[in-house]
Amino acid sequence: MIATLKKFFAFCSAKHRRMFYASLWLGVLIAFCEVLKYPAISLILRGFSEDGMTGKLILFSFLLLLIGVLAEAAFRSKQAMLQCRAGYGECANKRIEIAEKLRFLPMGYFNRTSLGDISSVTTNTMELLGDVATRVVMQTTQGLLNTALILLMLLIFDWRIGLIALIGALLFALINARMQHNNEALSGQKIANDTKLIENVLEYIQGISEVKSYGLSGEAERKLKDSIAESARLMTDLEFASNRYMPLQNGVLKLTGLGILLASLRFYLDGSMDLITAVLMMVMAFQVFAGLSSMGAYSALLRMVDLCVSRGQEILS
């Protein structure tokens, strides 16, 4: 996973890489903004429990929540804009780079490389990199950063709760790694079939006059329909291959949240955790892994991202 993320960022130009990095830092700030609601809740609960509820305390808690919500909205808007500009900008630049590269290649290259392969890279592959890959990489990286930040906070807050969360995150990572391994072969087949599909489309369009002249339209249509059907089958298989692991990933996260809740209750009952901390841990139990859950859904496509980058590098090398 980490190798694929590094490979993607290295493939991007320096300008767009800086945009992606800025987007990640904004994601860290978003995570801080999301965490701000917990100190606000803690202040209110402590005010009730210690009979120290005052207008100033209520106003301060409200302002804390308001700042967190407004700042999060602003950061998310800026983050989405940076990702959009970097993703589509990089896609456009790579297409131009490939076109410039092809202008100066010897004719022997085109004898060795099919037109369908080149067209597939400049259309499907670049489209995946500009749209799907950008979303997958950013969501995966953001999920890792947010989870690391939350785990660190929990370990500092109460190492016992942090340890439970860490075990849950490690189990999630094992299941996710298995899912990506199973998707590896199907992703390669999907990319190869995309190339074949483009080749059949070009062959059908370019040779349409000869096809009609010699009555070969039925054979050409059959090859094209077979490629489309194979593409649909591979996409369905890829989706089902990922869906088999999604319930396991989500189940681990839910059980970890339940474990945090029950552990907090037990620690409070045996006197090793105060009431306010226990209530906060119960509130946070099923929210701490929101970023990890989103990452798990997107990371299923990481292998396809890796293959797309490799194909782009192959053309440009």
XYZ file of C-alpha atoms in Angstrom, residues 21 41 47 52 75 94 105 115 121 162 167 169 172 174-175 181 195 207-208 212:
20
model
C 0.653 17.367 -0.070
C -18.486 17.936 25.323
C -19.633 21.622 34.405
C -19.778 24.612 37.868
C -10.734 23.306 4.946
C 0.632 13.528 -18.815
C 9.709 8.114 -31.511
C -2.264 1.539 -31.571
C -3.008 4.628 -22.050
C -5.554 3.246 22.846
C -5.344 -3.924 17.968
C -6.602 -1.123 13.469
C -8.299 -4.179 9.881
C -4.472 -7.521 7.827
C -7.898 -7.984 6.220
C -3.773 -9.270 -2.718
C -6.429 -2.346 -24.050
C -11.873 -1.130 -41.166
C -15.588 -0.472 -41.449
C -18.982 -4.107 -45.071
